[in-house]
Structures are given as structure tokens and as C-alpha cells.
Coordinates of C-alpha atoms and ligand atoms in Angstrom, one line a residue:
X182 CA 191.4 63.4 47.4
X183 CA 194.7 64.1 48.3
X184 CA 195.3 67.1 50.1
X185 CA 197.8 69.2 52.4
X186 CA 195.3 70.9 53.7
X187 CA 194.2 70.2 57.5
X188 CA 191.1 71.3 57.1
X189 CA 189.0 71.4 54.0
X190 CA 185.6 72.2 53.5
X191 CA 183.1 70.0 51.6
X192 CA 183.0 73.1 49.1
X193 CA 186.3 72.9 48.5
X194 CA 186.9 68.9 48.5
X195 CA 184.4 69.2 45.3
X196 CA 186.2 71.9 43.6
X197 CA 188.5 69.4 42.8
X198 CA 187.7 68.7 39.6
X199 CA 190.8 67.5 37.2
X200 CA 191.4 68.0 33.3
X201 CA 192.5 64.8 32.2
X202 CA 195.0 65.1 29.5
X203 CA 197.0 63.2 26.9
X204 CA 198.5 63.2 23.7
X205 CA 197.1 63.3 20.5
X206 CA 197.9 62.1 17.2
X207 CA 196.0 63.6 13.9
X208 CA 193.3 61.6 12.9
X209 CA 191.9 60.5 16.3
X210 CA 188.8 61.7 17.4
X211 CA 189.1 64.1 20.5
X212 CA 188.0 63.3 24.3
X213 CA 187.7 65.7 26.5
X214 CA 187.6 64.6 30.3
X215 CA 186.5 66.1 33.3
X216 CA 186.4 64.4 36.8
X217 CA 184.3 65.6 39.9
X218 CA 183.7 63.7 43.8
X219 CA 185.6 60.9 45.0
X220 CA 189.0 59.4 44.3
X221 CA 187.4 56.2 42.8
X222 CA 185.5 58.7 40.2
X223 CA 189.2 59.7 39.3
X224 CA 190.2 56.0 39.1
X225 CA 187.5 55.0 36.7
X226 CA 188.5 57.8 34.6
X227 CA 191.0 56.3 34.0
X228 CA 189.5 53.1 32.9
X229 CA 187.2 55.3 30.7
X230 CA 190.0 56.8 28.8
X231 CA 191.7 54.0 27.9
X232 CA 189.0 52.1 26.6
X233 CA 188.2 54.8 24.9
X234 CA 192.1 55.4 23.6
X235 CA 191.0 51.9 22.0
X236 CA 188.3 52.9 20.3
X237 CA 190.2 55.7 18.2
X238 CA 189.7 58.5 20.8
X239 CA 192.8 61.0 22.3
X240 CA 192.7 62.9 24.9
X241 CA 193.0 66.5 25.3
X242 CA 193.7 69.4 27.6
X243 CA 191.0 71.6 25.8
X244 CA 187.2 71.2 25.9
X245 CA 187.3 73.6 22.5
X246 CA 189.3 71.2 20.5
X247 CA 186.7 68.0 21.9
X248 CA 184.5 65.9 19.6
X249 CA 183.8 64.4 22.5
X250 CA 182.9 65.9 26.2
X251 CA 182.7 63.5 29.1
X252 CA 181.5 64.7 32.5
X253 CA 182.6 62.2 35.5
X254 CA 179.9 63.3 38.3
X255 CA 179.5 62.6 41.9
X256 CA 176.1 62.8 44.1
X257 CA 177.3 62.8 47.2
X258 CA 175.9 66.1 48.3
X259 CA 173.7 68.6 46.6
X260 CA 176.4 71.2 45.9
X261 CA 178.1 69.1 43.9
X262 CA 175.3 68.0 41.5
X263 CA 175.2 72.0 41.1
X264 CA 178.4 72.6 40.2
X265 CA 178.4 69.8 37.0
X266 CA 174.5 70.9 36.0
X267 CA 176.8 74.2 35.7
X268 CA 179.4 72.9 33.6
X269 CA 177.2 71.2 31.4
X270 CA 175.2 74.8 30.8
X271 CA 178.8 76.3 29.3
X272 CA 179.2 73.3 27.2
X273 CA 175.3 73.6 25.7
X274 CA 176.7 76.8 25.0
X275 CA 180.3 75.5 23.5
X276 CA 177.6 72.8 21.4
X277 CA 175.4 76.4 19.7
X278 CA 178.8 76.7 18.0
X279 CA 179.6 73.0 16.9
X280 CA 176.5 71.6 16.9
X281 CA 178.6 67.8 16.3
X282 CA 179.8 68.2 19.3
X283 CA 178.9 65.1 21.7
X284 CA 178.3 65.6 25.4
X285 CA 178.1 62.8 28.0
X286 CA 177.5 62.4 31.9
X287 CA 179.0 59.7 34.1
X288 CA 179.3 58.4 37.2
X289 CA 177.1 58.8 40.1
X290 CA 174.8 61.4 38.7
X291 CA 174.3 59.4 35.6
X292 CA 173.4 56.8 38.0
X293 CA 171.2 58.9 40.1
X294 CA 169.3 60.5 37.2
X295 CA 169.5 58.2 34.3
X296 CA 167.6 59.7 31.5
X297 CA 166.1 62.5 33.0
X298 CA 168.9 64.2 32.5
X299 CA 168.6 63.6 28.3
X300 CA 164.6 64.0 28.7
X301 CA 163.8 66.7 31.1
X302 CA 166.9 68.7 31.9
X303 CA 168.3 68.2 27.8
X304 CA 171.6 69.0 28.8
X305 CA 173.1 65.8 27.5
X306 CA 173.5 63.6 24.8
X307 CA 175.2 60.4 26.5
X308 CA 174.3 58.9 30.1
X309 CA 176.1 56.3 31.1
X310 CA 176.5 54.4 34.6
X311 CA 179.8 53.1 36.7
X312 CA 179.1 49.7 35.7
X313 CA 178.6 50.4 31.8
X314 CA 181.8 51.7 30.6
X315 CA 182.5 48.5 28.1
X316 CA 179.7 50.0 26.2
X317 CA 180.7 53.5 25.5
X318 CA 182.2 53.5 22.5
X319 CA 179.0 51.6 20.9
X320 CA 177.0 54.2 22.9
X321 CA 179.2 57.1 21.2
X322 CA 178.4 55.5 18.0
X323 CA 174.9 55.6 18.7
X324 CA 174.8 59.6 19.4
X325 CA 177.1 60.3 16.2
X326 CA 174.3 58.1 14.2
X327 CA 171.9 61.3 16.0
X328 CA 170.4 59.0 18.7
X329 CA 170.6 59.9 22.5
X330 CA 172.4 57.2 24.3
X331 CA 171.9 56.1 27.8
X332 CA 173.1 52.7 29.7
X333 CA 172.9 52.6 33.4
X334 CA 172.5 48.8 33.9
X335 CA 174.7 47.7 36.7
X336 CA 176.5 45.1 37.9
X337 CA 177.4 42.7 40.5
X338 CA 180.3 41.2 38.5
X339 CA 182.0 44.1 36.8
X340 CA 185.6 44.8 38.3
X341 CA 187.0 45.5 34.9
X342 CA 189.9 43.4 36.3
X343 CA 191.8 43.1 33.1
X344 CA 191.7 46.7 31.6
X345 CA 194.7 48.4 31.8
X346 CA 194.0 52.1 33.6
X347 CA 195.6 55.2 31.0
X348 CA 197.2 56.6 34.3
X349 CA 196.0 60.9 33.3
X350 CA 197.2 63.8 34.5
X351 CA 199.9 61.6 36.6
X352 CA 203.5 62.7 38.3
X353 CA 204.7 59.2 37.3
X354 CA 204.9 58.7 41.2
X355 CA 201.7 57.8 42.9
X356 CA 198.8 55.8 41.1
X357 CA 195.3 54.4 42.4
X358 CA 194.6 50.9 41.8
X359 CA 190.9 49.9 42.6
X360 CA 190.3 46.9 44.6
X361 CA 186.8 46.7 44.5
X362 CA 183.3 48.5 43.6
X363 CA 180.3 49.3 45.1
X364 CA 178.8 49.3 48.9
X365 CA 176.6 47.5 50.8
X366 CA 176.7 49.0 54.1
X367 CA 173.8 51.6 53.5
X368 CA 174.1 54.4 56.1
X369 CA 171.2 56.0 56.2
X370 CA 172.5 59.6 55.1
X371 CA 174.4 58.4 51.7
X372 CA 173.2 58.0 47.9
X373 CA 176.6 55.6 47.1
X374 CA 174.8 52.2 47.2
X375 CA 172.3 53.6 45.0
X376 CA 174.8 55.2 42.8
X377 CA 177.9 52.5 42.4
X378 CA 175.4 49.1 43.2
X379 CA 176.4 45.8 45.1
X380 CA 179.8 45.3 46.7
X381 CA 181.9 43.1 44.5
X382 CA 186.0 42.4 44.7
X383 CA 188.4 42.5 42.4
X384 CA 190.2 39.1 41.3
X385 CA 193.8 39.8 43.6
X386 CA 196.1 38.3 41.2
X387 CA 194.8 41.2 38.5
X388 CA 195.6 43.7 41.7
X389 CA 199.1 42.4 42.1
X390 CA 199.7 42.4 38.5
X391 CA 198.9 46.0 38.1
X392 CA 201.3 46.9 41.0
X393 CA 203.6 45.1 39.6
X394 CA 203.5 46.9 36.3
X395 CA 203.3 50.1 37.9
X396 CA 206.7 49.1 39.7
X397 CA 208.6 48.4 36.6
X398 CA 206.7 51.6 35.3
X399 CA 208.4 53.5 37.7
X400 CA 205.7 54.1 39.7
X401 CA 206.8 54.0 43.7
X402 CA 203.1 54.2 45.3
X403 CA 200.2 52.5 44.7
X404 CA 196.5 53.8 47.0
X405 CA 194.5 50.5 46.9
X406 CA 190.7 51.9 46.3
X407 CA 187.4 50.8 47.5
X408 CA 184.1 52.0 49.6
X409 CA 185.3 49.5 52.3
X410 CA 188.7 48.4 51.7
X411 CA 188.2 45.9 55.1
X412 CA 185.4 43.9 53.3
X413 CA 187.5 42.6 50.5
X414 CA 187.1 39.2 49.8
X415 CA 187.7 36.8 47.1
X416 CA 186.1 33.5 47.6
X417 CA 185.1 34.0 50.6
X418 CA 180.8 34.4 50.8
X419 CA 179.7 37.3 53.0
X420 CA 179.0 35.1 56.0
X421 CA 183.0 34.2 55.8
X422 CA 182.3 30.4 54.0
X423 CA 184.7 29.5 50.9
X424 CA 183.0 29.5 47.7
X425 CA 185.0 27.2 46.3
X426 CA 187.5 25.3 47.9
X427 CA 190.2 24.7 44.9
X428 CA 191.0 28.3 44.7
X429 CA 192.8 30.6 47.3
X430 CA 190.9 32.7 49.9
X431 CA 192.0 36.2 50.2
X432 CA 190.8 38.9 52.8
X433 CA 192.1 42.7 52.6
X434 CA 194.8 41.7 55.3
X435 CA 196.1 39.1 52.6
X436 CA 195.3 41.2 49.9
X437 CA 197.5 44.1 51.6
X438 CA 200.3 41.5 52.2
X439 CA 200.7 40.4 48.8
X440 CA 200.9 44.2 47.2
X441 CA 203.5 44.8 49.8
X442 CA 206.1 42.3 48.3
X443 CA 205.8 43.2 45.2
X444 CA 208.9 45.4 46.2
X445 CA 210.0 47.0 49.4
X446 CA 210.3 50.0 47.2
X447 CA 206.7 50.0 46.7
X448 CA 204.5 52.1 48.9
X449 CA 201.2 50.8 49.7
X450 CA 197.9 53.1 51.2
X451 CA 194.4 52.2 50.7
X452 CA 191.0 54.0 51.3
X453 CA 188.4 53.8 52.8
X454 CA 188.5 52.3 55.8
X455 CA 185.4 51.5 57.7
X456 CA 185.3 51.3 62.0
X457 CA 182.7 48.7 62.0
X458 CA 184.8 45.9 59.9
X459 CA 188.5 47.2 60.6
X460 CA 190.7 44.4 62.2
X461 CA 193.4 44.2 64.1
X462 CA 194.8 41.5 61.7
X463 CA 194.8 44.6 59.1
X464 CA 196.8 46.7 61.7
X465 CA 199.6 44.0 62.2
X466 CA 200.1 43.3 58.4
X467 CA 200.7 47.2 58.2
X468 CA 203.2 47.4 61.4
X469 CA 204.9 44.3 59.7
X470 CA 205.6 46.0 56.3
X471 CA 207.6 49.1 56.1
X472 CA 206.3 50.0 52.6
X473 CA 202.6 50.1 53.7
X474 CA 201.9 52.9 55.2
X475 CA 201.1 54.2 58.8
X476 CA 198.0 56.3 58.0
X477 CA 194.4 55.2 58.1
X478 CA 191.1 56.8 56.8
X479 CA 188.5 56.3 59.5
X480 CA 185.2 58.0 59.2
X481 CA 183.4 58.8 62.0
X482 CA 180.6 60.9 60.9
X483 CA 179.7 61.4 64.7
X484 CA 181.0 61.1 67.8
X485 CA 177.2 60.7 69.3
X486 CA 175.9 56.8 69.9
X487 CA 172.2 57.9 69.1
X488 CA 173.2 59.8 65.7
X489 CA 175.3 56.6 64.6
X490 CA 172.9 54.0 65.1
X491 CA 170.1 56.7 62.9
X492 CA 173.4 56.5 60.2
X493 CA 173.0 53.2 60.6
X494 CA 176.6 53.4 60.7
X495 CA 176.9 49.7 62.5
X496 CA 178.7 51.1 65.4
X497 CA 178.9 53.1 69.0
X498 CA 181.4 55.5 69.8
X499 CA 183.0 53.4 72.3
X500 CA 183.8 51.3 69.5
X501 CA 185.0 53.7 67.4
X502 CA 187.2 54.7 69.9
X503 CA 188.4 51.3 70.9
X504 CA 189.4 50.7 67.2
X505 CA 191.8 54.3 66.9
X506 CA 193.5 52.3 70.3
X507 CA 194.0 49.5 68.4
X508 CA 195.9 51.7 66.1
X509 CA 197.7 53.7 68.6
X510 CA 199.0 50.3 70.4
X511 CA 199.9 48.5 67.1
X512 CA 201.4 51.7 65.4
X513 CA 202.0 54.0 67.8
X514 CA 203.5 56.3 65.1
X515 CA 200.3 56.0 62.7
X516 CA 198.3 59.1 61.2
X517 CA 194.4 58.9 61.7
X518 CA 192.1 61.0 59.6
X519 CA 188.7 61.1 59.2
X520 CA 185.2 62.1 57.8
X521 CA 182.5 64.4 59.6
X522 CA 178.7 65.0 58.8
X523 CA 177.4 68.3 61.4
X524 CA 173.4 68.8 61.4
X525 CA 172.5 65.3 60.5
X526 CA 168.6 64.6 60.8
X527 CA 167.7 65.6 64.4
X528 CA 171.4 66.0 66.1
X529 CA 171.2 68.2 69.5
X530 CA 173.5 70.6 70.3
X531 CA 174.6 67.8 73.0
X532 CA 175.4 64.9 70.4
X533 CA 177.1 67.7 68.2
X534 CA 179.2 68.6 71.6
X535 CA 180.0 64.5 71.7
X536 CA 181.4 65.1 68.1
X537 CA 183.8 67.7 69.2
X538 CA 184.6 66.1 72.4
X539 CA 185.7 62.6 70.3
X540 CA 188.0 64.7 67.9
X541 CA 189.3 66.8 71.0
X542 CA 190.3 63.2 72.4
X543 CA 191.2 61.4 69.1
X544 CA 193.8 64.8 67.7
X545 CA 192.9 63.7 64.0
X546 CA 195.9 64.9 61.8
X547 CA 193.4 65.6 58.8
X548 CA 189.6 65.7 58.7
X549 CA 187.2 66.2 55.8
X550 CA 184.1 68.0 57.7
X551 CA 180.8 68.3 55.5
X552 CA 177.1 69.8 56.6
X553 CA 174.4 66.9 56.1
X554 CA 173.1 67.1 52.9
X555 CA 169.7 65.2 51.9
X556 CA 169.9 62.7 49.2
X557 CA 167.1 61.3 47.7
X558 CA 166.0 57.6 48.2
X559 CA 168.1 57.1 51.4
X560 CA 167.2 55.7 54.3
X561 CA 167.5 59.3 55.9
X562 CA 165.6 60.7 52.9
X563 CA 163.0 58.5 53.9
X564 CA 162.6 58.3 58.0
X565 CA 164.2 61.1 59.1
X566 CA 163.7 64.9 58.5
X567 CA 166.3 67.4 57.5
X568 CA 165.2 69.6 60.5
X569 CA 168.7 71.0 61.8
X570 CA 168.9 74.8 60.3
X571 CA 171.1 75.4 57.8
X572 CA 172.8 78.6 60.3
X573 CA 173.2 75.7 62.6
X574 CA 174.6 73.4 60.6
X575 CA 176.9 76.3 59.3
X576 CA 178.0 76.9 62.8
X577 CA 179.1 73.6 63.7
X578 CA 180.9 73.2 61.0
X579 CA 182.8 76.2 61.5
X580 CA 183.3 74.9 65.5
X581 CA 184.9 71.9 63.9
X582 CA 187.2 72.7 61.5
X583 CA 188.7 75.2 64.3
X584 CA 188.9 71.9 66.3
X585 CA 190.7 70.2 63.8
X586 CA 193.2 73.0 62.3
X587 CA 194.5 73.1 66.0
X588 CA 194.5 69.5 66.4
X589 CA 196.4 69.0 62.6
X590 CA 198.9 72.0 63.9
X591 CA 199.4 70.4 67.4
X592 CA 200.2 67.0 65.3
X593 CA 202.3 69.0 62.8
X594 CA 204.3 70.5 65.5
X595 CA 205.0 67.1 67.5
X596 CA 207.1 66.1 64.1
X597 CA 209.5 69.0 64.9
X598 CA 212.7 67.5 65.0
X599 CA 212.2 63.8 63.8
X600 CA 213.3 62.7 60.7
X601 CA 211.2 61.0 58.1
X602 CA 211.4 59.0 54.7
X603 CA 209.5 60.6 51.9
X604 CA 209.1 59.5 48.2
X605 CA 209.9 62.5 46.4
X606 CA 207.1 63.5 44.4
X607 CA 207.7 66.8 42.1
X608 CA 208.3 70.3 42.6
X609 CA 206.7 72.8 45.0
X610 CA 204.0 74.5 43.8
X611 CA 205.3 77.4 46.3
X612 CA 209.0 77.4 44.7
X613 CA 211.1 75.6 41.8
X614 CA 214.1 75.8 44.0
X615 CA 211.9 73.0 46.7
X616 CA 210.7 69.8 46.1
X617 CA 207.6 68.3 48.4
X618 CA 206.9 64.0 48.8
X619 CA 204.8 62.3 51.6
X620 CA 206.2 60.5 54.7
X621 CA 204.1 57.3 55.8
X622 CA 201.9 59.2 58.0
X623 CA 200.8 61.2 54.7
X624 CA 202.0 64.3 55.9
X625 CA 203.3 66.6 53.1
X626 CA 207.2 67.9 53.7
X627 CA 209.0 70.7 51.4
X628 CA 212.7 70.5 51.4
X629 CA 215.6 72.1 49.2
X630 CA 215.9 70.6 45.4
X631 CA 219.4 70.1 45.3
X632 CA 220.7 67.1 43.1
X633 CA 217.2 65.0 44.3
X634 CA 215.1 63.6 41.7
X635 CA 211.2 62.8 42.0
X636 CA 210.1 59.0 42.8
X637 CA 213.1 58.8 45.1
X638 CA 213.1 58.3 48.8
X639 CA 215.3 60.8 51.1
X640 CA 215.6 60.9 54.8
X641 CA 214.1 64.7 55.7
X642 CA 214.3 65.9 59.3
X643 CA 211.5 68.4 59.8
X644 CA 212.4 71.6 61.4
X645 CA 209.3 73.7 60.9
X646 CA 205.4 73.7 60.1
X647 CA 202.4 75.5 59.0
X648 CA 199.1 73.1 59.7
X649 CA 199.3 72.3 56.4
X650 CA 202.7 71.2 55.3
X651 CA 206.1 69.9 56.8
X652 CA 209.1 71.9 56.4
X653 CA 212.3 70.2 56.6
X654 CA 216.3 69.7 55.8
X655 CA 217.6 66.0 54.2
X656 CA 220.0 64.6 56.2
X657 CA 222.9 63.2 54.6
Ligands
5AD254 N1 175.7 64.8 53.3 C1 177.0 65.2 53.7 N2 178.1 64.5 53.7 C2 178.0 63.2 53.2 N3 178.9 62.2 53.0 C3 178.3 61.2 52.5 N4 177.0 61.4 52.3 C4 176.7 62.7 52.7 C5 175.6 63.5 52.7 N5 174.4 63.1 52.3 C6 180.3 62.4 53.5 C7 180.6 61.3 54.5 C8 181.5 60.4 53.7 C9 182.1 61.3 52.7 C10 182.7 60.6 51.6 O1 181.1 62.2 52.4 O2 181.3 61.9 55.5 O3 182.4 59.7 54.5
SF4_255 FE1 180.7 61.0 44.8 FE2 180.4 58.8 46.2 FE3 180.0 58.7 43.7 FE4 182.4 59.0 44.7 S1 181.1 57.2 44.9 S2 181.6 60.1 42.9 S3 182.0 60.3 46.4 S4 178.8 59.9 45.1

């Protein structure tokens, strides 16, 4: 998720759950939408809806008004399974009152759970996977005709390339574009390959055709989405052979190149990232462009060599850290954030110190910091026990984010006095009289409305900070 926040706690990153909204002309049946977890989740959303607009549904803003009540769920820790198996209780409760009233779960926890959810937990009438959106409307059908409904087949081809995203709850600015779908990495501590399948990429010339729409759109930034942006590749096989040798090869560095001229006046960022596969070739394409820009995701998870290799994360802190100087020598002025897991299976107060001493060396400007959370049917779940205490776990986590709101305001500081271009987003939540955009490095910055208008670029030179946000003046 976006955020302005320095530091943000896994509780927090979850409670960002968006309405998804739209118009609605009489007649139409009514789909309500809620999204929970990652930005891909919000993404597909947005492939959901508009196959659904298709199929004679509208949006709405209010769950009371809905024939239709779709749940987009993320696994990724226990606490935030919680917080949709508590959603789902107030609509059962919504449903005593309208007893048409259909109720579906997607995403990761449809995934995870399939039809347990319809069988033992009978909070649901619909279930239906990442990879099984074409069939919702015929699965809808089936639950109006009074069955339950439940698809959770997935895929290794599915991209759905050619289906044109509704973009919800949008400033008209920013958009996600997703690149590709699933993982194959498996790290021991994560429930995603289980969740979103195989690792497949998205045809590129349906990428640069969406970009390109969104351009004319008006649309001035696009975030390229995927679990591992830097294994992209279209017809290339996974041990780097062409698959065919009449068709063009792309590779994310490519892929990045060809958004970027779609327009100069098209920002480009991507996510996520992974240390193990990110190449310098990336790094130059990024200094070479001006409209893609200088900020990279970059989870760590640890700064320990020993707790890596039992994430199976495919790398050693050295290099880890040899990658963030790649950045620094190729874009000296780039942004790094990252992800952090404290209290993973068996971590010592010593590996946990390694953690804090990498982030005291790399000065992240953002980091998303999360306690270890057991998923079931990992590799962790399986080898490993969950044997750090959960005051423990607590504890570092706290140590960390202290870390990291000093590092993000040191980093916020050390723009003091430089001047930045920002793409002009909307209006401060703070104040009507401010409007707020992005620089490159991601960093928000809050200036004075004057005659400005959102999806514009203005020059701001920053004269104050909090660790959150930018404060600044436009020049000329
Ligand atoms: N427990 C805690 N955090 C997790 N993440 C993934 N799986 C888990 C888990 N089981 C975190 C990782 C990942 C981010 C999206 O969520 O840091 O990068
Ligand atoms: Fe959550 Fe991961 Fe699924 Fe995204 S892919 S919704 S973060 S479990």
C-alpha cells in the first residue's frame, strides 16, 4: 500500500481495507466491494468489478443497498484472516434481514480455505480463487438459483491480459497495472505460492497498451505489479532459453523500458522487488529514464545470514547489501524501502541485533515491519517451530520501528532545501487550502493550492518535515 507513514505496523498495513465505488444506473444489480492485504488484491479488484460491470452488476458505496457482497481477502498473517471472518459475521447479520442477499469471498483466503469456509464456518455463499474470476458471474448465477458456489482451480496461464481494469475508488492520477501473477520463490515463512499458484507473465504488448490508455486517460503514473517484478519474462523459459524464436524476448529491464516511452509524462514504479534476482541492468534502465522512478521495494526480512537461508530467502546479507550499493552507485539519489519479519522460527537475540544493525547501516526511508506469523502448509509451518514469544517478538518489533522512524526522519531531513518534481495528486487531507503529490523517491510533499491543478508536475523546494511527509514551497 501506499503510505506516508514511516513506520507502519502490520496491524495497521491491514486496516487498509478500501470501499470500492461506482455509479449506478436503475436496473443493475448491486456489487458491493471490499478489498483487504496487498496492492495486487486491490488490482484484481479491479479486474473483478469490471467483469462484473459486464455482467449487469454496479457498484456501490453501500453494503445496505448490495445484492451482491464480495469480500477480497488476504492470508498473509493471522490477523488479517480475523479481521475479514469479522466482517463477514456483520454481513450474516446484514443477510437475517434480506435473506436474497448473496455473500462471496475472494482472494487468498478463498484460496487458502476453499470450501470450508461454505461447509464448516457457513459464513458464505460464493468462494472463488485469484485465478477464477472469468467464472463469477456463472458462479453468481449459480447461488441466485440457491446453490453454494465455489471455484478455486488455478492457473498457470491466466494473466487476464485483455480485460480492461474499472480503475475504483481512483484520483484519476496514479493506477496499478499488473505485470504478472503468482510466485515461485517459496520462502519458507509465506502462504502466497499456495494462495496466487505458479508464476506466470503478462503478454508486454497488453502492458504497454494499458499504459498507453491510461495516458490518454489522463492518468500520469502507472505502479507496474507483481510478486517479483525482476523475474518477468516473456518467452524466455526459466533457465533464460527462448521459447520461441519468431517472437520478441522481453525481461523486466525491457519490459520497464518500453512503459517508459510511452510518454516522458508518464511515471513508471513497480513492486516488488526481490534481492536475490534484482540486476544492475534494471538499475541503469531506471537511471536512464527520468519518468521511472528512483525508489525501490527491497525486502529483507532479516539482516541475519542463518535466518535467511531458514526463509529460504535465496540470499546472505552480504548480498543484500551489495545490491542497496548497486543502487546507491547507479542512483545515488534513489529511495530504498523495505519489508521486516522479527521472531521468525528460532531467531536469537543476536541475529535479531544483525537486523537492526543492517537497517542502522542501510537508513531505509520507509519500512513495513511485521511479527512472524505461522501459516499453514509452509515450509516454516512444517520444519521449523514458532518458538520465539510473542512479548519477544512484540519487543523487537517495537526496537525496530524506533530504528526506522529515526532513520525515515534523518532521510526526511536531508531533503531540506532541495527542490523536487512532484505529480500533483489531490488535496490534503490535513487542509483544502494544500495540495500533496509524490516526488521520485516516493516521498509525500504538501505545498500551497494556489492556481495548481491535480495530475500536474510542479517543481517544490522542501523547507520542512515531519517523518512522515515533506513540506515545501513551488518555485516559480
Ligand atoms: N508472517 C509475518 N509477515 C509475513 N510476510 C509474509 N509472510 C509473513 C508471515 N507469515 C511479510 C513479508 C512480506 C510482506 C508482504 O509480508 O515481510 O515481504
Ligand atoms: Fe495477502 Fe499475499 Fe494474498 Fe496479497 S498475495 S492478498 S499480501 S496473501
Amino acid at each position: 500500500m501506499k503510505s506516508g507513514s514511516h513506520t507502519m505496523l502490520a496491524e495497521e498495513r491491514q486496516g487498509e481495507a478500501t470501499l470500492i465505488a461506482g455509479s449506478n444506473p436503475s436496473g443493475a444489480r448491486k456489487l458491493y466491494l471490499e478489498s483487504y492485504g496487498c496492492q495486487m488484491n486491490f488490482s484484481d479488484s479491479e479486474i473483478v468489478a469490471s467483469i462484473m460491470q459486464k455482467n449487469g452488476f454496479q457498484t456501490t458505496r453501500n453494503s445496505e443497498e448490495a445484492d451482491l457482497i464480495l469480500l477480497n481477502t488476504c492470508s498473509i498473517r493471522d490477523n488479517a484472516e480475523q479481521r475479514v471472518r469479522n466482517r463477514l459475521m456483520q454481513f450474516n447479520h446484514q443477510k437475517k434481514k434480506n435473506s436474497d442477499l448473496m455473500i462471496g469471498v475472494l482472494g487468498c483466503m478463498a484460496e487458502r480455505l476453499k470450501a470450508k469456509l461454505l461447509d464448516e464456518e457457513k459464513l458464505v455463499d460464493l468462494v472463488v480463487g485469484p485465478d477464477a474470476y472469468r467464472e463469477l458471474p456463472s458462479l453468481v448465477e449459480e447461488v441466485t438459483d440457491g446453490r453454494k458456489a465455489v471455484n478455486v482451480l488455478l492457473s498457470r496461464e491466466e494473466t487476464y491480459a485483455e480485460i480492461n481494469p474499472v480503475r475504483l475508488d481512483s484520483n484519476g492520477v496514479t493506477a496499478f497495472i499488473s505485470i504478472m501473477r503468482g510466485c515461485d520463490n517459496m520462502c519458507s515463512f509465506c502462504v502466497v505460492p499456495f494462495t496466487r499458484g505458479r508464476e506466470r507473465s503478462r503478454d508486454p504488448e497488453s502492458i504497454v497498451h494499458e499504459a498507453k490508455y491510461l495516458f490518454q486517460e489522463g492518468y500520469r503514473e502507472v505502479t507496474l505489479l507483481g510478486q517479483n517484478v525482476d523475474s518477468y519474462r516473456w518467452n524466455i523459459s526459466k533457465k533464460g532459453d527462448i521459447l520461441n524464436e519468431k517472437k520478441e524476448t522481453v525481461n523486466f529491464a525491457q519490459l520497464l523500458e518500453k512503459v517508459a516511452l510511452v510518454h516522458p509524462d508518464l511515471r513508471i514504479r513497480f513492486s516488488t522487488s526481490h534481492p536475490k534476482d534484482m540486476t544492475d541492468e534494471v538499475l541503469y534502465t531506471m537511471a536512464k529514464y527520468e519518468n521511472i522512478c528512483e525508489y525501490i521495494h527491497l525486502p529483507v526480512q532479516s539482516g541475519n545470514t542463518d535466518v535467511l537461508k531458514k526463509m529460504n530467502r535465496g540470499y546472505t546479507r552480504e548480498w543484500y547489501l551489495n545490491r542497496i550499493q548497486a543502487i546507491r552507485r547507479i542512483m545515488p539519489n534513489a529511495a530504498v524501502s523495505t519489508d521486516i519479519i522479527t521472531g521468525f522460527c528460532g531467531e536469537t537475540d543476536e541475529q535479531h541485533d544483525e537486523t537492526v544493525s543492517l537497517m542502522k547501516e542501510v537508513e531505509y526511508e520507509f519500512a513495513y515491519m511485521f511479527k512472524y506469523s505461522e501459516r499453514p502448509k509452509t515450509l516454516a509451518e512444517r520444519k521449523y517451530e514458532d518458538d520465539v514469544p510473542e512479548e519477544v517478538k512484540q519487543k523487537r518489533l517495537e526496537e525496530i520501528i524506533k530504528i526506522q522512524t529515526k532513520s525515515g526522519l534523518k532521510r526526511n531531513k536531508a531533503s531540506i532545501g532541495k527542490t523536487f518534481k512532484v505529480l500533483v495528486e489531490g488535496v490534503s487531507k490535513r487542509s483544502d487550502q494544500k495540495l500533496f503529490g509524490r516526488n521520485s523517491q516516493n516521498a509525500v510533499v504538501v505545498f500551497d493550492r494556489g492556481n495548481i491543478q491535480p495530475k500536474t508536475y510542479v517543481d517544490v523546494k522542501v523547507v520542512d518535515c515531519t517523518s512522515a511527509t515533506l513540506h515545501g514551497e513551488v518555485v516559480k
